[in-house]
CSV table of C-alpha atoms in Angstrom, one decimal:
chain,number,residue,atom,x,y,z
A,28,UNK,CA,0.5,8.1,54.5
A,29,UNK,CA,-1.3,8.7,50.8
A,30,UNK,CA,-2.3,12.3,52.9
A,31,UNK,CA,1.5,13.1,53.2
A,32,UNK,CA,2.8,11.8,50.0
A,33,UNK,CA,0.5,12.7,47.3
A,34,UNK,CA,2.4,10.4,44.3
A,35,UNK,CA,3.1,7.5,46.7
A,36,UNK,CA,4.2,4.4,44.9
A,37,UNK,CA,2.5,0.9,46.4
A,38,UNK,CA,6.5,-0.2,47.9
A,39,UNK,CA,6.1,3.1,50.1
A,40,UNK,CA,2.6,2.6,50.8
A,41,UNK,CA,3.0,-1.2,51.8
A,42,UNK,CA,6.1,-1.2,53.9
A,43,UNK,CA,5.3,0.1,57.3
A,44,UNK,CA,3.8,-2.8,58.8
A,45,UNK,CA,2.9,-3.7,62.4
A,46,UNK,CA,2.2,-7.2,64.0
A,47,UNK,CA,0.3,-8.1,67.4
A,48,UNK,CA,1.2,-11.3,68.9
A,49,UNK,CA,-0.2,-11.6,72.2
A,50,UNK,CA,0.1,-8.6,74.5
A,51,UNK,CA,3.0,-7.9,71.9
A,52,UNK,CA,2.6,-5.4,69.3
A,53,UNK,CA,5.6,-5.0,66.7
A,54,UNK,CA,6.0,-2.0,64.6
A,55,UNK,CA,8.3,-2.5,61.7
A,56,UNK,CA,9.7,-1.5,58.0
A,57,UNK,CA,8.8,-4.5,55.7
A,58,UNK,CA,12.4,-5.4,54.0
A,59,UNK,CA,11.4,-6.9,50.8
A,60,UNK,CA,14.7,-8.2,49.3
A,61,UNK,CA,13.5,-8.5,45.9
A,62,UNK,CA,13.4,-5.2,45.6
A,63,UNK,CA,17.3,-4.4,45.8
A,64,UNK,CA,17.2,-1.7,48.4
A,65,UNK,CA,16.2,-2.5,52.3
A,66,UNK,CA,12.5,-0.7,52.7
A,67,UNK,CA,14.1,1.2,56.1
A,68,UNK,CA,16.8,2.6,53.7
A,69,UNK,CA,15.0,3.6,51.3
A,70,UNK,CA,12.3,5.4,53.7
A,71,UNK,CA,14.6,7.0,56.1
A,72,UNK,CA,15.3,10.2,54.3
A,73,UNK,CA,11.6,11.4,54.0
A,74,UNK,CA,10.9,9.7,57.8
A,75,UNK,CA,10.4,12.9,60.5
A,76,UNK,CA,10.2,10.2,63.6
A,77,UNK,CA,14.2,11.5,64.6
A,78,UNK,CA,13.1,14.8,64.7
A,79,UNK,CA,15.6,16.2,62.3
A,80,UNK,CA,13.8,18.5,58.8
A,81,UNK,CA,16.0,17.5,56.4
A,82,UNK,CA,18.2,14.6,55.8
A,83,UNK,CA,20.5,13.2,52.7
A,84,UNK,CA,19.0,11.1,50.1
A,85,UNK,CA,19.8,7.8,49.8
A,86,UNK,CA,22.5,7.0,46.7
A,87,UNK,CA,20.7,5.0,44.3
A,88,UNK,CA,22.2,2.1,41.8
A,89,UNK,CA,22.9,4.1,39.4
A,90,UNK,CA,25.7,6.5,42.0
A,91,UNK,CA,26.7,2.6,42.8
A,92,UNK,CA,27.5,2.2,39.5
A,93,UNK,CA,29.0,5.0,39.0
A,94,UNK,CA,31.3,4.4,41.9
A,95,UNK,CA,32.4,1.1,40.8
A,96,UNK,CA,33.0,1.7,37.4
A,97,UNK,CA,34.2,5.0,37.0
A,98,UNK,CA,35.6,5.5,40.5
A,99,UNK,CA,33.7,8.7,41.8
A,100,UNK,CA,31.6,9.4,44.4
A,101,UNK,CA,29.3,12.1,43.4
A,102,UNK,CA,25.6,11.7,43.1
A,103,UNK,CA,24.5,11.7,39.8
A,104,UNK,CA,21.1,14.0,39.8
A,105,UNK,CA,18.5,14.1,37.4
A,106,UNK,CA,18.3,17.3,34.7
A,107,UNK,CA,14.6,18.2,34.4
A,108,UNK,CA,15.1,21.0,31.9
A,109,UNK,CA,17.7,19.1,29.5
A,110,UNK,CA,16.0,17.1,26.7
A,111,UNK,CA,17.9,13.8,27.9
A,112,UNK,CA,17.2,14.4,31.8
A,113,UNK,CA,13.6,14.9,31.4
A,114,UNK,CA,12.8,11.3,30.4
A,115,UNK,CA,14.2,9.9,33.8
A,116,UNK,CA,11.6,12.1,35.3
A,117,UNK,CA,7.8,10.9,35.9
A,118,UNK,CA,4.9,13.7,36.1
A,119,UNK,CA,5.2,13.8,39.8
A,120,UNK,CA,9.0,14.7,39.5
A,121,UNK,CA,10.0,11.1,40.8
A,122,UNK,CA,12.8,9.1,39.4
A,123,UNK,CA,11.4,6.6,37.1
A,124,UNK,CA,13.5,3.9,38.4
A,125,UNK,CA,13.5,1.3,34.9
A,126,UNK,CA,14.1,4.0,32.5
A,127,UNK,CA,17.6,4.5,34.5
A,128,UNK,CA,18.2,0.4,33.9
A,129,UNK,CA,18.8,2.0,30.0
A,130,UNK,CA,22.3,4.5,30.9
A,131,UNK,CA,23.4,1.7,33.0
A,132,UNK,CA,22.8,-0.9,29.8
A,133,UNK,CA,24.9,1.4,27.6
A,134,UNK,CA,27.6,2.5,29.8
A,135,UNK,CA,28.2,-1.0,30.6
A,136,UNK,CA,28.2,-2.6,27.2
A,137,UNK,CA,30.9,-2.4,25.2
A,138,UNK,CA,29.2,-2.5,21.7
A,139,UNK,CA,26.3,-0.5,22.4
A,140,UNK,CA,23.8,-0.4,20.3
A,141,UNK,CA,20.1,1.6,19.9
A,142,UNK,CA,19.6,5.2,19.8
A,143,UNK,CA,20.1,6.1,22.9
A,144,UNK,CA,24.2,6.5,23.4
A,145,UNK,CA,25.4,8.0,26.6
A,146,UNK,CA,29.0,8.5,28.1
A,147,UNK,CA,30.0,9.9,31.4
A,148,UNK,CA,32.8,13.1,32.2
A,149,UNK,CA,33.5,13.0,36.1
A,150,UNK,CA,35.7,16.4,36.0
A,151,UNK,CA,34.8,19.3,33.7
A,152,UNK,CA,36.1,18.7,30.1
A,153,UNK,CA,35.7,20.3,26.7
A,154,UNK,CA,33.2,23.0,27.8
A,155,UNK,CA,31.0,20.0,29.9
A,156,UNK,CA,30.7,19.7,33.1
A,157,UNK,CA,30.6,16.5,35.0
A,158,UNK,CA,27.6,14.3,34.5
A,159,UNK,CA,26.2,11.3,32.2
A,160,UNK,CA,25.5,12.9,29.0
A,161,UNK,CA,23.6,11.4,26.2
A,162,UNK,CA,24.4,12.3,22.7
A,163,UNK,CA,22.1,12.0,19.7
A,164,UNK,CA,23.1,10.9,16.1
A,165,UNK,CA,20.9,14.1,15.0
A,166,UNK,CA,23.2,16.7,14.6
A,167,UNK,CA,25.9,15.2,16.7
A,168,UNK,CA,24.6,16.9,19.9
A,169,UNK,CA,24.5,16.0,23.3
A,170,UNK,CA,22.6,16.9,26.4
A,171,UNK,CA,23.3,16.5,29.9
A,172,UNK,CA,21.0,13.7,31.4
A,173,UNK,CA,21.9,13.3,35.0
A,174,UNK,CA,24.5,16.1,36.7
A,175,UNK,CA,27.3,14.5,38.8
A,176,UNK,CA,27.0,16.5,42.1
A,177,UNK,CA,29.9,16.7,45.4
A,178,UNK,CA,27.3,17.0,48.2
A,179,UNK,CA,24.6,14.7,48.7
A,180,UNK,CA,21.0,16.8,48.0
A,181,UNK,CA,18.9,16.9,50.9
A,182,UNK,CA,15.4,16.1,51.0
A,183,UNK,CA,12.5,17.8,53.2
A,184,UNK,CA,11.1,14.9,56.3
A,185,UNK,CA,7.6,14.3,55.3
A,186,UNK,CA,6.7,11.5,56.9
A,187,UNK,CA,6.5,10.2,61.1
A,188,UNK,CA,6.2,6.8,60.3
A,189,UNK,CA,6.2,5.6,63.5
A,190,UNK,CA,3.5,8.0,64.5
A,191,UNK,CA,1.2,7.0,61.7
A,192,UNK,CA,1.8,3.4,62.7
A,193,UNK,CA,1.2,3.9,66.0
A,194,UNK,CA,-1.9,6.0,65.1
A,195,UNK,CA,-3.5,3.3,62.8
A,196,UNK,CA,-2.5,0.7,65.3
A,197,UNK,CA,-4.3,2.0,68.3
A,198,UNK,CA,-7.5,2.4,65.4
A,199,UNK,CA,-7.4,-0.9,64.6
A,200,UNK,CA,-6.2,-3.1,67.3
A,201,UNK,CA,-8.8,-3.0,69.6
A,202,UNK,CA,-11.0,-4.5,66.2
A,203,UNK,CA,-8.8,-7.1,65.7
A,204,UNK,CA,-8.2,-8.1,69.6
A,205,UNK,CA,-12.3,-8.3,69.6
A,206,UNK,CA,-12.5,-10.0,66.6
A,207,UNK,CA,-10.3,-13.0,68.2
A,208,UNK,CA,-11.8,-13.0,71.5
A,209,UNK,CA,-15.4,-13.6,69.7
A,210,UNK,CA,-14.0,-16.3,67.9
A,211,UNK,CA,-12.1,-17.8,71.4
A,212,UNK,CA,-15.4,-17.4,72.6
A,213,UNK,CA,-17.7,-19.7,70.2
C-alpha cells in the first residue's frame, strides 16, 4: 500500500486487516471509533476494488459543520495559493486534519479570541465569493481559506484494497498456518 500512496498516514496504512480462524480467512476495514470517521468511509473514495476510476470524496467535519451551523451543503475545499488556505495544507498536499479543529474553534465561539479570526459567506457578497475567509488585523485584509464548492470534487482510485489484502494474505498465510501446526505438533 506505502507503493501506491507515497504520503500514507499510519490510520491508512493500519486499517486493512485480515483474520484466519480456522479454514476461515476474514478480510476487513479496521473501524477504529476513536477516530470519528468509520476506516471503510474514509478509504472508499481512493479504493479501485469496484472498478469505477473516480469517485466523490468523503465530506469531512468541517462540511458537517458547516451544514449544521450555517445550513449549506457545499464542500468547503482547501485554497493552496491564498495565504490563509495554505496552512491547512501539509507538504504532501494533504489536509492537515488539527489545524482545521482552529476555523471550527472560532466560528463556533462567540467571543473569539487569538489572531486567527475567520467568518464564513455561503452566497457571493461584497466582491467574495462563497467560502470561510480569514481576515487579519494587519491591514484589515482577508483571504479566502477554504472555497465553498456545489459539486463534490472527485478523487482518482488508487488503491484495490481487497487485492492487496488478498495478495499479502496468500504471502503470509501459509507462514502462519505452519507456524501453528509446528506448535500443535510439539
Amino acid at each position: 500500500m506505502r507503493n501506491r500512496y507515497q504520503h500514507a498516514t499510519n490510520y491508512t496504512l493500519k486499517s486493512p486487516r485480515f483474520k484466519q480462524d480456522g479454514l476461515n480467512l476474514s478480510i476487513y476495514i479496521n473501524d477504529d471509533q476513536s477516530q470519528n470517521q468509520s476506516a471503510a468511509e474514509y478509504l472508499f473514495p481512493p479504493d479501485r476494488s469496484d472498478g469505477r476510476r473516480q469517485k466523490p470524496i468523503k465530506p469531512t467535519t468541517l462540511a458537517g459543520f458547516l451544514q449544521g451551523k450555517y445550513g449549506t451543503n457545499r464542500i468547503p475545499v482547501p485554497v493552496p495559493g491564498s495565504r490563509a488556505g495554505r496552512q491547512f495544507i501539509n507538504r504532501a498536499g494533504n489536509l492537515k486534519g488539527k489545524k482545521v479543529q482552529s476555523p471550527i474553534a472560532q466560528l463556533t465561539s462567540s467571543n473569539p479570541t487569538g489572531s486567527e479570526r475567520y467568518f464564513v459567506i455561503t452566497d457571493k457578497h461584497g466582491g467574495l465569493g462563497p467560502g470561510i475567509w480569514r481576515r487579519y488585523r494587519v491591514k484589515n485584509a482577508v483571504s479566502l481559506a477554504f472555497a465553498l464548492v456545489d459539486q463534490k470534487p472527485k478523487v482518482d482510485t488508487q488503491i484495490d484494497f481487497h487485492g492487496l489484502v488478498l495478495k499479502d494474505a496468500e504471502k503470509r498465510l501459509p507462514g502462519m498456518v505452519e507456524d501453528k501446526l509446528r506448535r500443535l505438533l510439539r
